[in-house]
Coordinates of C-alpha atoms in Angstrom, one line a residue:
M1 CA 0.0 0.1 0.0
S2 CA 0.9 3.7 -0.3
A3 CA 0.7 5.0 3.2
D4 CA -0.8 8.4 2.1
T5 CA -3.8 6.6 0.7
S6 CA -4.4 3.5 2.6
S7 CA -2.9 3.5 6.0
G8 CA -6.1 4.3 7.7
A9 CA -4.4 7.0 9.8
P10 CA -6.6 9.0 12.2
A11 CA -7.1 12.8 11.7
R12 CA -3.8 14.7 12.5
L13 CA -3.1 15.8 16.0
P14 CA -2.0 19.2 16.8
L15 CA 1.7 19.6 16.5
H16 CA 2.6 19.7 20.2
R17 CA 0.3 16.6 21.0
A18 CA 1.8 14.7 18.0
L19 CA 5.4 15.4 19.4
L20 CA 4.5 14.5 23.0
R21 CA 3.7 10.9 22.0
L22 CA 7.6 10.5 22.0
V23 CA 7.6 11.2 25.8
P24 CA 7.1 7.6 26.8
F25 CA 10.2 6.5 24.8
A26 CA 12.3 9.4 26.3
K27 CA 11.1 9.5 29.8
K28 CA 14.2 8.3 31.7
D29 CA 16.5 10.3 29.3
L30 CA 14.5 13.6 29.8
P31 CA 16.7 14.8 32.6
R32 CA 19.8 14.7 30.6
I33 CA 18.2 16.2 27.5
A34 CA 16.9 19.1 29.9
L35 CA 20.3 19.7 31.2
G36 CA 21.6 19.7 27.6
G37 CA 19.0 22.5 26.9
L38 CA 20.0 24.5 30.1
S39 CA 23.6 24.2 28.8
A40 CA 22.6 25.5 25.3
L41 CA 20.6 28.3 27.1
G42 CA 23.5 29.2 29.3
A43 CA 25.7 29.4 26.2
S44 CA 23.3 31.9 24.6
V45 CA 22.9 33.9 27.7
V46 CA 26.7 34.2 28.1
A47 CA 26.9 35.3 24.3
L48 CA 24.3 38.0 25.1
L49 CA 26.5 39.4 28.0
I50 CA 29.3 40.1 25.7
P51 CA 27.7 43.3 24.2
T52 CA 27.4 44.7 27.8
A53 CA 31.1 44.1 28.2
L54 CA 31.8 45.7 24.9
E55 CA 29.7 48.9 26.0
W56 CA 31.9 49.3 29.0
I57 CA 35.1 48.9 27.1
V58 CA 34.0 51.3 24.3
G59 CA 32.3 53.8 26.9
G60 CA 35.1 53.4 29.5
P61 CA 38.7 52.7 28.7
I62 CA 38.5 53.4 25.0
A63 CA 36.8 56.8 25.5
S64 CA 39.0 57.9 28.4
G65 CA 42.3 56.4 26.7
M66 CA 43.0 53.9 29.5
T67 CA 44.7 51.3 27.3
S68 CA 45.5 49.0 30.5
A69 CA 41.9 48.8 31.2
V70 CA 41.2 47.6 27.7
V71 CA 43.3 44.7 28.2
W72 CA 41.1 43.7 31.1
G73 CA 38.0 44.2 29.1
A74 CA 39.4 42.1 26.3
L75 CA 40.2 39.4 28.8
A76 CA 36.7 39.5 30.3
V77 CA 35.2 39.2 26.7
L78 CA 37.7 36.1 26.0
G79 CA 36.5 34.6 29.3
L80 CA 32.9 34.8 28.3
G81 CA 33.8 33.3 24.9
L82 CA 35.5 30.3 26.4
L83 CA 32.7 29.8 28.8
E84 CA 30.2 29.8 25.9
A85 CA 32.3 27.3 24.2
V86 CA 32.2 25.1 27.4
M87 CA 28.4 25.4 27.5
V88 CA 28.2 24.4 23.9
Y89 CA 30.4 21.4 24.5
L90 CA 28.3 20.3 27.6
R91 CA 25.3 20.6 25.5
R92 CA 26.5 18.3 22.9
W93 CA 27.8 15.7 25.5
L94 CA 24.8 15.6 27.6
V95 CA 22.4 15.0 24.7
L96 CA 24.3 12.6 22.5
A97 CA 23.8 9.5 24.6
P98 CA 20.1 10.2 25.5
A99 CA 19.3 10.8 21.8
T100 CA 20.7 7.7 20.6
A101 CA 19.0 5.7 23.6
I102 CA 15.8 7.1 22.4
E103 CA 16.3 6.1 18.9
Y104 CA 17.1 2.7 20.1
N105 CA 14.0 2.5 22.1
V106 CA 11.8 3.7 19.5
R107 CA 13.4 1.3 16.8
A108 CA 13.3 -1.9 19.1
S109 CA 9.7 -1.0 19.9
F110 CA 8.8 -0.4 16.3
Y111 CA 10.3 -3.7 15.2
N112 CA 8.5 -5.5 18.1
R113 CA 5.2 -4.0 16.9
L114 CA 5.9 -5.2 13.4
Q115 CA 6.5 -8.7 14.6
K116 CA 3.2 -8.7 16.6
L117 CA 0.9 -7.2 14.0
P118 CA -1.2 -9.7 12.0
I119 CA -0.5 -11.0 8.6
E120 CA -3.6 -8.9 7.4
F121 CA -1.5 -5.7 8.3
H122 CA 1.5 -6.8 6.3
D123 CA -0.7 -7.6 3.4
R124 CA -1.7 -4.0 3.2
W125 CA 1.5 -2.3 3.9
Q126 CA 4.5 -2.1 1.4
G127 CA 7.7 -3.4 2.7
G128 CA 9.5 -0.1 1.6
Q129 CA 7.1 1.8 3.6
L130 CA 7.8 0.1 6.7
L131 CA 11.5 0.1 6.0
S132 CA 11.7 3.8 5.5
R133 CA 9.7 4.5 8.8
M134 CA 12.1 2.1 10.4
M135 CA 15.4 3.6 9.4
Q136 CA 14.8 7.2 8.1
D137 CA 12.0 8.4 10.1
I138 CA 13.4 7.2 13.5
G139 CA 16.9 8.5 12.5
L140 CA 15.3 11.8 11.8
I141 CA 13.5 12.0 15.2
R142 CA 16.8 11.3 16.9
R143 CA 18.6 14.0 15.1
W144 CA 15.8 16.4 15.9
M145 CA 15.8 15.5 19.6
A146 CA 19.6 15.8 19.8
F147 CA 19.7 19.2 18.0
G148 CA 16.5 20.5 16.4
F149 CA 14.3 20.5 19.3
I150 CA 16.9 22.0 21.8
M151 CA 18.1 24.6 19.6
L152 CA 14.6 25.7 18.4
V153 CA 13.7 26.2 22.1
V154 CA 16.9 27.9 23.0
N155 CA 17.0 30.2 20.0
C156 CA 13.5 31.3 20.4
L157 CA 14.3 32.0 24.2
T158 CA 17.5 33.8 23.1
V159 CA 15.5 36.2 20.7
V160 CA 13.0 36.8 23.4
I161 CA 15.6 37.5 26.1
G162 CA 17.8 39.4 23.6
S163 CA 14.9 41.5 22.3
V164 CA 14.2 42.5 26.0
L165 CA 17.6 43.7 26.5
L166 CA 17.6 45.7 23.4
F167 CA 15.3 48.0 25.3
Q168 CA 17.8 48.9 27.9
W169 CA 19.6 51.3 25.6
H170 CA 16.5 53.0 24.2
W171 CA 12.9 52.0 23.9
L172 CA 12.6 53.2 20.2
L173 CA 15.4 51.1 19.0
G174 CA 13.9 48.0 20.7
A175 CA 10.4 48.7 19.4
I176 CA 11.7 48.9 15.9
F177 CA 13.7 45.7 16.2
V178 CA 10.7 43.9 17.8
V179 CA 7.9 45.3 15.2
S180 CA 10.1 44.1 12.5
G181 CA 9.6 40.5 13.7
I182 CA 5.7 40.6 13.0
P183 CA 6.1 39.5 9.2
L184 CA 8.2 36.6 10.5
W185 CA 5.2 35.2 12.5
I186 CA 2.9 35.9 9.5
Q187 CA 5.2 34.2 7.1
G188 CA 5.7 31.2 9.7
Y189 CA 2.0 30.4 9.9
R190 CA 1.8 30.3 6.2
F191 CA 5.0 28.1 6.0
H192 CA 3.7 25.6 8.6
N193 CA 0.6 25.0 6.5
A194 CA 2.2 24.4 3.3
Y195 CA 5.3 22.7 4.5
S196 CA 3.3 20.3 6.6
L197 CA 1.6 18.8 3.6
L198 CA 4.8 18.8 1.4
T199 CA 7.0 16.9 4.1
R200 CA 4.4 14.2 4.5
R201 CA 4.0 13.6 0.7
S202 CA 7.9 13.7 0.5
Q203 CA 8.4 11.1 3.2
D204 CA 5.6 8.9 1.8
Q205 CA 7.2 9.2 -1.7
Q206 CA 10.4 8.1 -0.2
G207 CA 8.8 5.1 1.2
D208 CA 7.3 4.2 -2.2
L209 CA 10.8 4.6 -3.8
A210 CA 12.1 2.3 -1.2
T211 CA 9.5 -0.2 -2.1
S212 CA 10.5 -0.1 -5.7
V213 CA 14.1 -0.8 -5.0
E214 CA 13.2 -3.5 -2.7
E215 CA 10.8 -5.2 -5.3
S216 CA 13.4 -4.7 -8.1
V217 CA 16.3 -6.3 -5.9
H218 CA 14.2 -9.3 -5.0
G219 CA 12.7 -9.7 -8.6
I220 CA 16.0 -9.1 -10.3
R221 CA 15.9 -12.4 -11.8
V222 CA 12.4 -12.0 -13.2
L223 CA 13.3 -8.7 -14.6
K224 CA 16.5 -10.0 -16.3
A225 CA 14.7 -13.1 -17.6
F226 CA 11.9 -10.9 -19.2
G227 CA 14.1 -8.1 -20.3
R228 CA 12.0 -5.7 -18.2
G229 CA 14.9 -3.8 -16.7
P230 CA 14.2 -0.6 -18.9
H231 CA 10.6 -0.9 -17.8
A232 CA 11.5 -1.0 -14.2
L233 CA 13.9 1.8 -14.6
S234 CA 11.4 3.8 -16.2
R235 CA 8.9 3.3 -13.3
F236 CA 11.6 4.1 -10.9
T237 CA 12.4 7.3 -12.8
T238 CA 8.8 8.3 -12.7
Q239 CA 8.8 7.9 -8.8
A240 CA 12.0 9.6 -8.4
E241 CA 11.0 12.6 -10.4
G242 CA 7.8 12.9 -8.3
L243 CA 9.9 12.9 -5.2
R244 CA 12.4 15.4 -6.8
G245 CA 9.4 17.7 -7.5
T246 CA 8.0 17.3 -4.0
E247 CA 11.6 18.1 -2.6
M248 CA 12.0 21.2 -4.9
R249 CA 8.6 22.6 -3.6
K250 CA 9.8 22.0 -0.1
A251 CA 13.2 23.8 -0.9
R252 CA 11.1 26.7 -2.4
E253 CA 9.1 27.1 0.7
I254 CA 12.2 27.0 3.0
A255 CA 13.7 29.7 0.6
V256 CA 10.8 31.9 0.9
V257 CA 10.9 31.8 4.7
D258 CA 14.5 32.1 4.8
F259 CA 14.4 35.1 2.6
V260 CA 11.9 36.8 5.0
L261 CA 14.0 35.9 8.0
V262 CA 17.1 37.2 6.5
L263 CA 15.4 40.4 4.9
M264 CA 13.6 41.6 8.0
P265 CA 16.7 41.7 10.3
E266 CA 18.5 43.5 7.6
L267 CA 15.8 46.1 7.3
A268 CA 15.5 46.3 11.0
F269 CA 19.2 47.0 11.1
A270 CA 18.8 49.7 8.5
A271 CA 16.0 51.4 10.5
C272 CA 17.8 51.0 13.7
L273 CA 21.0 52.5 12.3
A274 CA 19.3 55.6 10.9
T275 CA 17.3 56.0 14.2
G276 CA 20.5 55.3 16.3
I277 CA 22.4 58.1 14.3
W278 CA 19.6 60.5 14.9
L279 CA 19.3 59.6 18.6
T280 CA 23.1 59.9 19.0
A281 CA 23.1 63.3 17.5
D282 CA 20.3 64.4 19.6
G283 CA 22.3 63.2 22.8
Q284 CA 19.6 60.6 23.8
V285 CA 22.0 57.6 23.1
E286 CA 25.7 57.5 23.6
I287 CA 28.1 56.0 21.0
S288 CA 29.1 53.2 23.5
Q289 CA 25.3 52.2 23.8
L290 CA 24.8 52.3 20.1
F291 CA 27.7 50.0 19.6
A292 CA 26.4 47.5 22.2
F293 CA 22.9 47.7 20.6
F294 CA 24.3 46.5 17.3
A295 CA 26.6 44.0 18.9
M296 CA 23.4 42.4 20.6
A297 CA 21.3 42.6 17.3
T298 CA 24.2 40.9 15.5
I299 CA 24.3 38.2 18.0
L300 CA 20.5 37.8 17.6
R301 CA 20.9 37.2 13.8
W302 CA 21.8 33.7 13.8
P303 CA 19.1 32.6 16.3
I304 CA 16.5 34.5 14.0
E305 CA 17.8 33.1 10.8
S306 CA 17.9 29.7 12.0
I307 CA 14.3 29.5 13.1
G308 CA 13.2 28.8 9.5
F309 CA 15.4 25.7 9.2
L310 CA 14.7 24.5 12.8
F311 CA 11.0 25.1 12.3
S312 CA 11.0 23.0 9.0
F313 CA 13.1 20.4 11.0
M314 CA 10.4 20.2 13.6
L315 CA 7.6 19.7 10.9
D316 CA 9.7 17.0 9.4
A317 CA 10.0 15.4 12.8
R318 CA 6.2 15.7 13.3
T319 CA 5.4 14.0 10.1
A320 CA 8.1 11.1 10.9
T321 CA 6.2 10.7 14.4
D322 CA 2.9 10.6 12.6
R323 CA 4.3 7.9 10.2
I324 CA 5.7 5.8 13.0
F325 CA 2.7 6.0 15.2
E326 CA 0.4 4.9 12.3
V327 CA 2.2 1.6 12.6
F328 CA 2.0 1.6 16.5
D329 CA -1.8 2.5 16.4
A330 CA -2.7 -0.3 13.9
V331 CA -5.1 -2.6 15.5
D332 CA -3.8 -6.0 16.5
T333 CA -6.5 -8.3 15.9
I334 CA -4.6 -11.5 16.8
T335 CA -3.7 -11.4 20.5
D336 CA -3.3 -13.7 23.4
P337 CA -6.5 -14.2 25.4
V338 CA -6.7 -12.7 29.0
S339 CA -6.6 -16.1 30.6
P340 CA -4.8 -18.5 28.2
V341 CA -5.7 -22.2 28.3
S342 CA -2.6 -24.4 28.4
I343 CA -2.5 -28.2 26.8
E344 CA 0.3 -30.0 29.0
R345 CA 0.2 -33.2 26.7
P346 CA -1.2 -32.3 23.4
R347 CA -2.4 -35.3 21.3
G348 CA -2.6 -33.5 18.0
A349 CA -6.4 -33.8 17.3
L350 CA -6.9 -30.8 14.9
A351 CA -10.5 -29.8 14.0
F352 CA -12.3 -27.2 11.9
E353 CA -15.8 -26.7 13.2
N354 CA -18.1 -24.8 10.8
A355 CA -15.1 -22.4 10.2
H356 CA -15.7 -19.5 7.9
F357 CA -13.2 -17.0 6.5
R358 CA -13.2 -13.9 4.3
Y359 CA -10.4 -11.5 3.5
Q360 CA -10.9 -8.0 4.7
D361 CA -11.1 -6.6 1.2
A362 CA -13.8 -8.9 0.1
R363 CA -16.8 -7.3 -1.2
E364 CA -20.1 -7.6 0.8
H365 CA -22.0 -9.4 -1.7
E366 CA -19.3 -12.2 -2.1
R367 CA -19.7 -15.5 -0.1
D368 CA -17.0 -16.5 2.4
L369 CA -13.9 -18.0 0.8
L370 CA -14.1 -20.7 3.5
D371 CA -17.9 -21.1 3.8
G372 CA -18.4 -23.6 6.8
I373 CA -15.4 -25.8 6.9
D374 CA -16.0 -29.1 9.0
L375 CA -12.9 -31.3 9.1
A376 CA -11.5 -33.3 12.0
L377 CA -7.9 -35.0 12.0
E378 CA -7.1 -37.7 14.4
P379 CA -3.9 -37.7 16.4
G380 CA -1.1 -38.9 14.2
E381 CA -3.1 -39.1 11.1
T382 CA -1.8 -37.6 7.7
M383 CA -4.6 -36.1 5.8
A384 CA -4.1 -34.6 2.2
L385 CA -6.1 -31.5 1.2
V386 CA -6.9 -31.4 -2.4
G387 CA -8.8 -28.9 -4.6
L388 CA -8.9 -26.9 -7.6
T389 CA -6.8 -23.7 -7.8
G390 CA -8.6 -20.9 -6.1
S391 CA -10.5 -23.1 -3.6
G392 CA -8.7 -21.7 -0.7
K393 CA -6.4 -24.5 0.3
T394 CA -3.6 -22.2 1.2
T395 CA -6.0 -20.0 3.2
L396 CA -7.1 -23.0 5.2
T397 CA -3.5 -23.8 6.3
T398 CA -3.0 -20.4 7.9
L399 CA -5.9 -20.9 10.5
P400 CA -4.3 -23.4 12.7
T401 CA -1.5 -21.1 13.8
R402 CA -3.6 -18.0 13.8
L403 CA -1.8 -16.3 11.0
Y404 CA -5.3 -15.4 10.3
D405 CA -8.4 -15.9 12.6
V406 CA -11.7 -17.5 11.4
T407 CA -14.4 -15.0 10.8
A408 CA -16.9 -17.5 12.3
G409 CA -16.8 -21.0 13.7
R410 CA -13.6 -22.2 15.2
V411 CA -10.4 -24.2 14.9
S412 CA -9.5 -26.5 17.8
L413 CA -6.5 -28.4 19.1
D414 CA -7.6 -31.3 21.3
G415 CA -11.0 -29.6 21.8
V416 CA -9.4 -26.3 22.7
D417 CA -10.2 -23.4 20.6
V418 CA -6.9 -22.2 19.3
R419 CA -8.0 -18.5 20.2
E420 CA -8.1 -19.5 23.8
M421 CA -4.4 -20.4 23.7
S422 CA -1.3 -18.2 24.0
L423 CA 0.4 -17.6 20.7
V424 CA 3.6 -18.9 22.0
E425 CA 2.3 -22.2 23.1
L426 CA 0.0 -22.5 20.1
R427 CA 2.8 -22.3 17.7
T428 CA 5.0 -24.5 19.7
H429 CA 2.6 -27.2 19.2
I430 CA 1.7 -26.5 15.5
A431 CA 4.3 -25.9 12.8
T432 CA 3.9 -24.9 9.2
A433 CA 5.9 -25.5 6.1
F434 CA 5.1 -23.2 3.4
E435 CA 5.5 -23.8 -0.4
D436 CA 7.3 -20.5 -0.6
A437 CA 10.3 -21.4 1.2
T438 CA 11.5 -18.3 2.8
L439 CA 15.0 -18.4 4.4
F440 CA 17.0 -15.8 6.2
S441 CA 20.4 -14.4 5.8
A442 CA 22.0 -16.6 8.3
S443 CA 23.7 -20.0 8.5
V444 CA 22.1 -23.3 7.7
R445 CA 22.1 -24.3 11.2
E446 CA 20.4 -21.2 12.4
N447 CA 17.7 -21.6 9.7
V448 CA 16.9 -25.1 10.5
L449 CA 16.9 -24.6 14.4
L450 CA 14.8 -21.2 14.0
G451 CA 11.8 -22.8 15.9
R452 CA 14.0 -24.4 18.7
D453 CA 14.8 -21.6 21.1
D454 CA 15.0 -24.1 24.0
L455 CA 18.3 -25.5 22.4
D456 CA 21.6 -24.1 22.6
L457 CA 22.5 -23.5 19.0
F458 CA 25.9 -25.3 19.1
S459 CA 25.0 -28.1 21.8
E460 CA 25.3 -31.6 21.0
E461 CA 21.6 -32.0 21.3
A462 CA 21.0 -29.2 18.6
D463 CA 23.4 -30.8 16.3
R464 CA 21.7 -34.0 16.6
V465 CA 18.1 -32.5 16.0
M466 CA 19.4 -30.5 13.0
R467 CA 21.1 -33.6 11.5
E468 CA 18.0 -35.6 11.9
A469 CA 15.8 -33.0 10.5
L470 CA 18.1 -32.6 7.4
A471 CA 18.2 -36.3 6.9
V472 CA 14.3 -36.4 6.9
A473 CA 14.1 -33.6 4.4
Q474 CA 16.8 -35.4 2.3
A475 CA 18.9 -32.3 2.3
D476 CA 22.1 -34.1 2.3
F477 CA 23.4 -31.4 -0.1
V478 CA 24.2 -29.4 3.0
E479 CA 27.3 -31.5 3.5
E480 CA 28.6 -30.2 0.1
L481 CA 28.3 -26.7 0.9
P482 CA 31.7 -24.7 1.5
D483 CA 31.2 -24.6 5.4
G484 CA 28.5 -27.4 5.7
A485 CA 25.9 -26.3 8.2
A486 CA 27.9 -23.2 9.0
T487 CA 27.5 -21.9 5.5
M488 CA 25.8 -18.5 5.3
I489 CA 22.7 -18.4 3.1
G490 CA 22.3 -15.3 1.0
E491 CA 19.2 -13.1 1.1
E492 CA 16.1 -15.3 1.2
G493 CA 18.3 -18.3 0.1
M494 CA 18.3 -17.2 -3.4
S495 CA 21.8 -18.8 -3.7
L496 CA 20.2 -22.1 -3.4
S497 CA 17.8 -24.0 -6.0
G498 CA 14.2 -24.2 -5.3
G499 CA 14.2 -27.6 -4.2
Q500 CA 17.2 -27.0 -1.7
R501 CA 15.4 -24.1 -0.2
Q502 CA 12.1 -26.2 0.2
R503 CA 13.9 -29.1 1.9
L504 CA 15.7 -26.6 4.4
A505 CA 12.3 -25.2 5.1
L506 CA 10.9 -28.6 5.6
A507 CA 13.9 -29.4 7.9
R508 CA 13.0 -26.4 9.9
A509 CA 9.5 -27.6 10.4
V510 CA 10.6 -31.1 11.3
A511 CA 13.1 -29.7 13.8
A512 CA 10.5 -27.9 15.6
R513 CA 8.9 -31.3 16.7
P514 CA 5.3 -30.1 16.6
K515 CA 2.3 -32.2 17.5
V516 CA 0.6 -31.0 14.4
L517 CA 2.4 -30.2 11.0
V518 CA 0.7 -28.2 8.5
M519 CA 2.5 -28.3 4.9
D520 CA 1.3 -26.2 2.1
D521 CA 2.6 -28.3 -0.8
P522 CA 6.3 -27.9 0.5
L523 CA 7.8 -30.5 -1.8
S524 CA 6.4 -29.1 -5.2
A525 CA 10.0 -28.3 -6.3
L526 CA 11.2 -32.0 -5.7
D527 CA 11.1 -34.8 -8.1
V528 CA 8.6 -37.6 -7.4
N529 CA 11.3 -40.1 -6.1
T530 CA 12.8 -37.6 -3.7
E531 CA 9.3 -36.7 -2.5
E532 CA 8.6 -40.2 -1.8
R533 CA 11.7 -40.6 0.3
V534 CA 10.8 -37.5 2.4
Q535 CA 7.4 -38.7 3.0
T536 CA 8.7 -42.0 4.2
E537 CA 11.2 -40.4 6.6
L538 CA 8.4 -38.0 7.8
K539 CA 6.2 -40.8 8.7
R540 CA 9.1 -42.6 10.5
V541 CA 10.5 -39.6 12.5
L542 CA 7.3 -37.8 13.0
A543 CA 5.2 -40.9 14.1
G544 CA 2.4 -39.6 16.4
T545 CA 2.5 -36.2 14.6
T546 CA -0.6 -35.1 13.0
A547 CA -0.2 -33.8 9.5
L548 CA -2.4 -31.7 7.2
V549 CA -0.8 -31.6 3.7
V550 CA -2.0 -29.5 0.8
A551 CA -1.4 -31.8 -2.2
H552 CA -1.0 -31.2 -5.8
R553 CA 0.3 -34.5 -7.0
P554 CA -1.3 -37.9 -7.1
S555 CA 1.7 -39.4 -5.5
T556 CA 1.4 -37.2 -2.5
V557 CA -2.4 -37.9 -2.2
A558 CA -1.7 -41.7 -2.3
L559 CA 0.7 -41.5 0.7
A560 CA -1.9 -39.9 2.9
D561 CA -4.2 -41.9 5.4
R562 CA -7.1 -39.9 4.3
V563 CA -8.0 -37.1 1.7
A564 CA -10.2 -34.2 2.0
L565 CA -11.7 -32.4 -1.0
L566 CA -12.2 -28.8 -0.6
E567 CA -14.8 -27.5 -3.2
N568 CA -16.9 -24.1 -3.1
G569 CA -15.6 -23.2 0.2
R570 CA -16.6 -26.4 1.9
I571 CA -15.2 -29.9 2.4
A572 CA -17.2 -31.8 -0.1
A573 CA -15.8 -35.3 0.5
V574 CA -13.4 -37.2 3.0
G575 CA -12.1 -40.7 2.8
T576 CA -9.1 -42.7 1.5
H577 CA -7.8 -42.0 -2.0
H578 CA -9.5 -45.1 -3.3
E579 CA -12.8 -44.5 -1.8
L580 CA -13.0 -41.2 -3.2
M581 CA -11.8 -42.2 -6.6
A582 CA -14.6 -44.7 -6.6
T583 CA -17.4 -42.5 -5.2
S584 CA -16.6 -38.7 -6.0
P585 CA -16.6 -37.4 -9.6
S586 CA -15.3 -34.1 -8.4
Y587 CA -12.5 -35.9 -6.8
R588 CA -11.6 -37.8 -9.8
S589 CA -11.6 -34.6 -11.9
V590 CA -9.2 -32.9 -9.6
I591 CA -6.9 -35.9 -9.5
S592 CA -7.0 -36.0 -13.5
S593 CA -6.1 -32.4 -13.5
F594 CA -3.1 -33.2 -11.2
E595 CA -2.0 -36.0 -13.5
A596 CA -2.4 -33.9 -16.6
D597 CA -0.1 -31.2 -15.0
E598 CA 2.4 -33.7 -14.0
R599 CA 2.5 -35.2 -17.5
E600 CA 3.0 -31.9 -19.0
A601 CA 5.6 -30.9 -16.5
E602 CA 7.6 -34.1 -17.3
R603 CA 7.2 -33.5 -21.1
V604 CA 8.7 -30.0 -20.8
R605 CA 11.7 -31.6 -18.5
R606 CA 12.3 -34.1 -21.4
D607 CA 12.3 -31.2 -23.9
P608 CA 14.3 -28.5 -22.6
N609 CA 13.8 -26.0 -25.4
P610 CA 10.0 -25.5 -25.8
T611 CA 9.1 -23.7 -28.8
S612 CA 5.9 -21.9 -27.9
E613 CA 5.0 -19.5 -25.0
L614 CA 2.3 -21.9 -24.1
D615 CA 5.1 -24.6 -23.4
I616 CA 7.2 -22.3 -21.7
L617 CA 4.5 -21.3 -19.1
A618 CA 3.3 -25.1 -18.8
G619 CA 6.9 -25.9 -17.8
T620 CA 7.5 -23.1 -15.3
V621 CA 4.0 -22.2 -13.7
H622 CA 2.4 -24.7 -11.3
A623 CA -1.3 -24.5 -10.3
D624 CA -0.2 -24.3 -6.8
D625 CA 1.7 -21.0 -7.5
A626 CA -1.5 -19.3 -8.2
D627 CA -3.4 -21.0 -5.3
E628 CA -3.4 -17.9 -3.0
E629 CA -4.1 -15.3 -5.7
G630 CA -6.8 -17.4 -7.2
A631 CA -8.4 -17.8 -3.8
R632 CA -8.4 -14.1 -3.1

């Protein structure tokens, strides 16, 4: 999704309330940040004392010709300058550690939130949008808290204090300087309204751009195979141009406010200079006072000119905060019950009882994708689930572990509704092996033992469990890898073949030693002989484990104890393979389609150079690849 259109964010909070949402993450670090702010304010106050010292030097020693006293005055100014430098150093030292600690707290909480949010959330959000929030937006908040927030407050206070001090030399000079600031407030109000919209658009576009890069990198093989690199570049260029246009508009807005922030002090200087000369000639102001006034006004120039940059920085931080809290505020629909039920000795009886499910984006008039599933698996039984493409088989496999929750009815384990169990315990008892074998940038050992946090990764027991799981999955290729089980797998395991990835993913599920194993056609990339060996080993090692297997091959179906036919959102028939072949025309039709697909795939394997586009598709696209999309 693009966050600016589909995030479902609530109405924008006022600026101060939006930024105050960061306080819980910064609570324990606020004292040091406050001390850093006081140090910065102290540095500004010391700087404002320098014009008073200069007034004394010009009006006293210089006017009277006492050169020895000038030295003392110069030393006093030097001392004030050194004190200011120390205060600036203290400010940096005090705020650096707290700001990075806050960044860590926000980032860790954000990642934890992403892990807890349900799959339906991740279905709606683009990975690049989440990545840009995780890295760019949180980093921006850290820089703002370490510098922008403190300096905006301090510089505003400096301008107020300095403007008040200007009145000590002559009220008219002070009034001219203060009145010249009114256009700054008017321009600031206009800038806030325009820049707030632009900075939100810019940060959302950066997220979209990150998504395009992520998709292109992950899909680089497809882009190269189909020669679509130029198309991807054109799409990326269009998005980049859109971002560039937004950044240019932001730059123009900043340029306008900076122009006003620089122009008005210059006009004020000119007006004060003309008025000061007249007042001096009239005897109302001494030269030393006029000199001190302009020294003070000069010191105030940077705080005034910096307000535009710091204010835009604050608006960027506010937008980043909004974007981060859109994720924090997302509703987590799959949570632990208040009083979880625990199963001490699970038997593995899995049952779907009048289970209904529909995706959140389904139209009202559409029937449920799963429209009253009734299916019971006995402990230790292997049941194959078959059905035509789009029947909802893959969706059904997501319900036992609560990747999605049923919209009606229930799924139970040993008679206990899975929603009454804690997610940790539930996913300890039930493991899933997906057709799309996702591996992580880690060693083979770490990938296989991902579900065994109860084991020391390098213990003898862990080594035994890993090797047994690899043997079951027929993953003997691991021994031939450069570093064996210690070999690092590249991103998403793309350095391995499809069959190798599937076998490691299956080994991961086996190593978890669940009471129920749900497999969404996890062996589709294996040849028939290897699949049969894997099935035999699974029955041996996981004896007593209940298995629900989505099948797209007649050979897989034949190895199951029973078979369930999913048709029109319901279980149309249940029985052994031979019973259903004898009694169910629909089942025979499904099996016939499997056999036809298998014959076509074998024909293409024998002919490595298909001549037609239809042949290419028949050899590379399996019905199971489209199962989820068809279901939706």
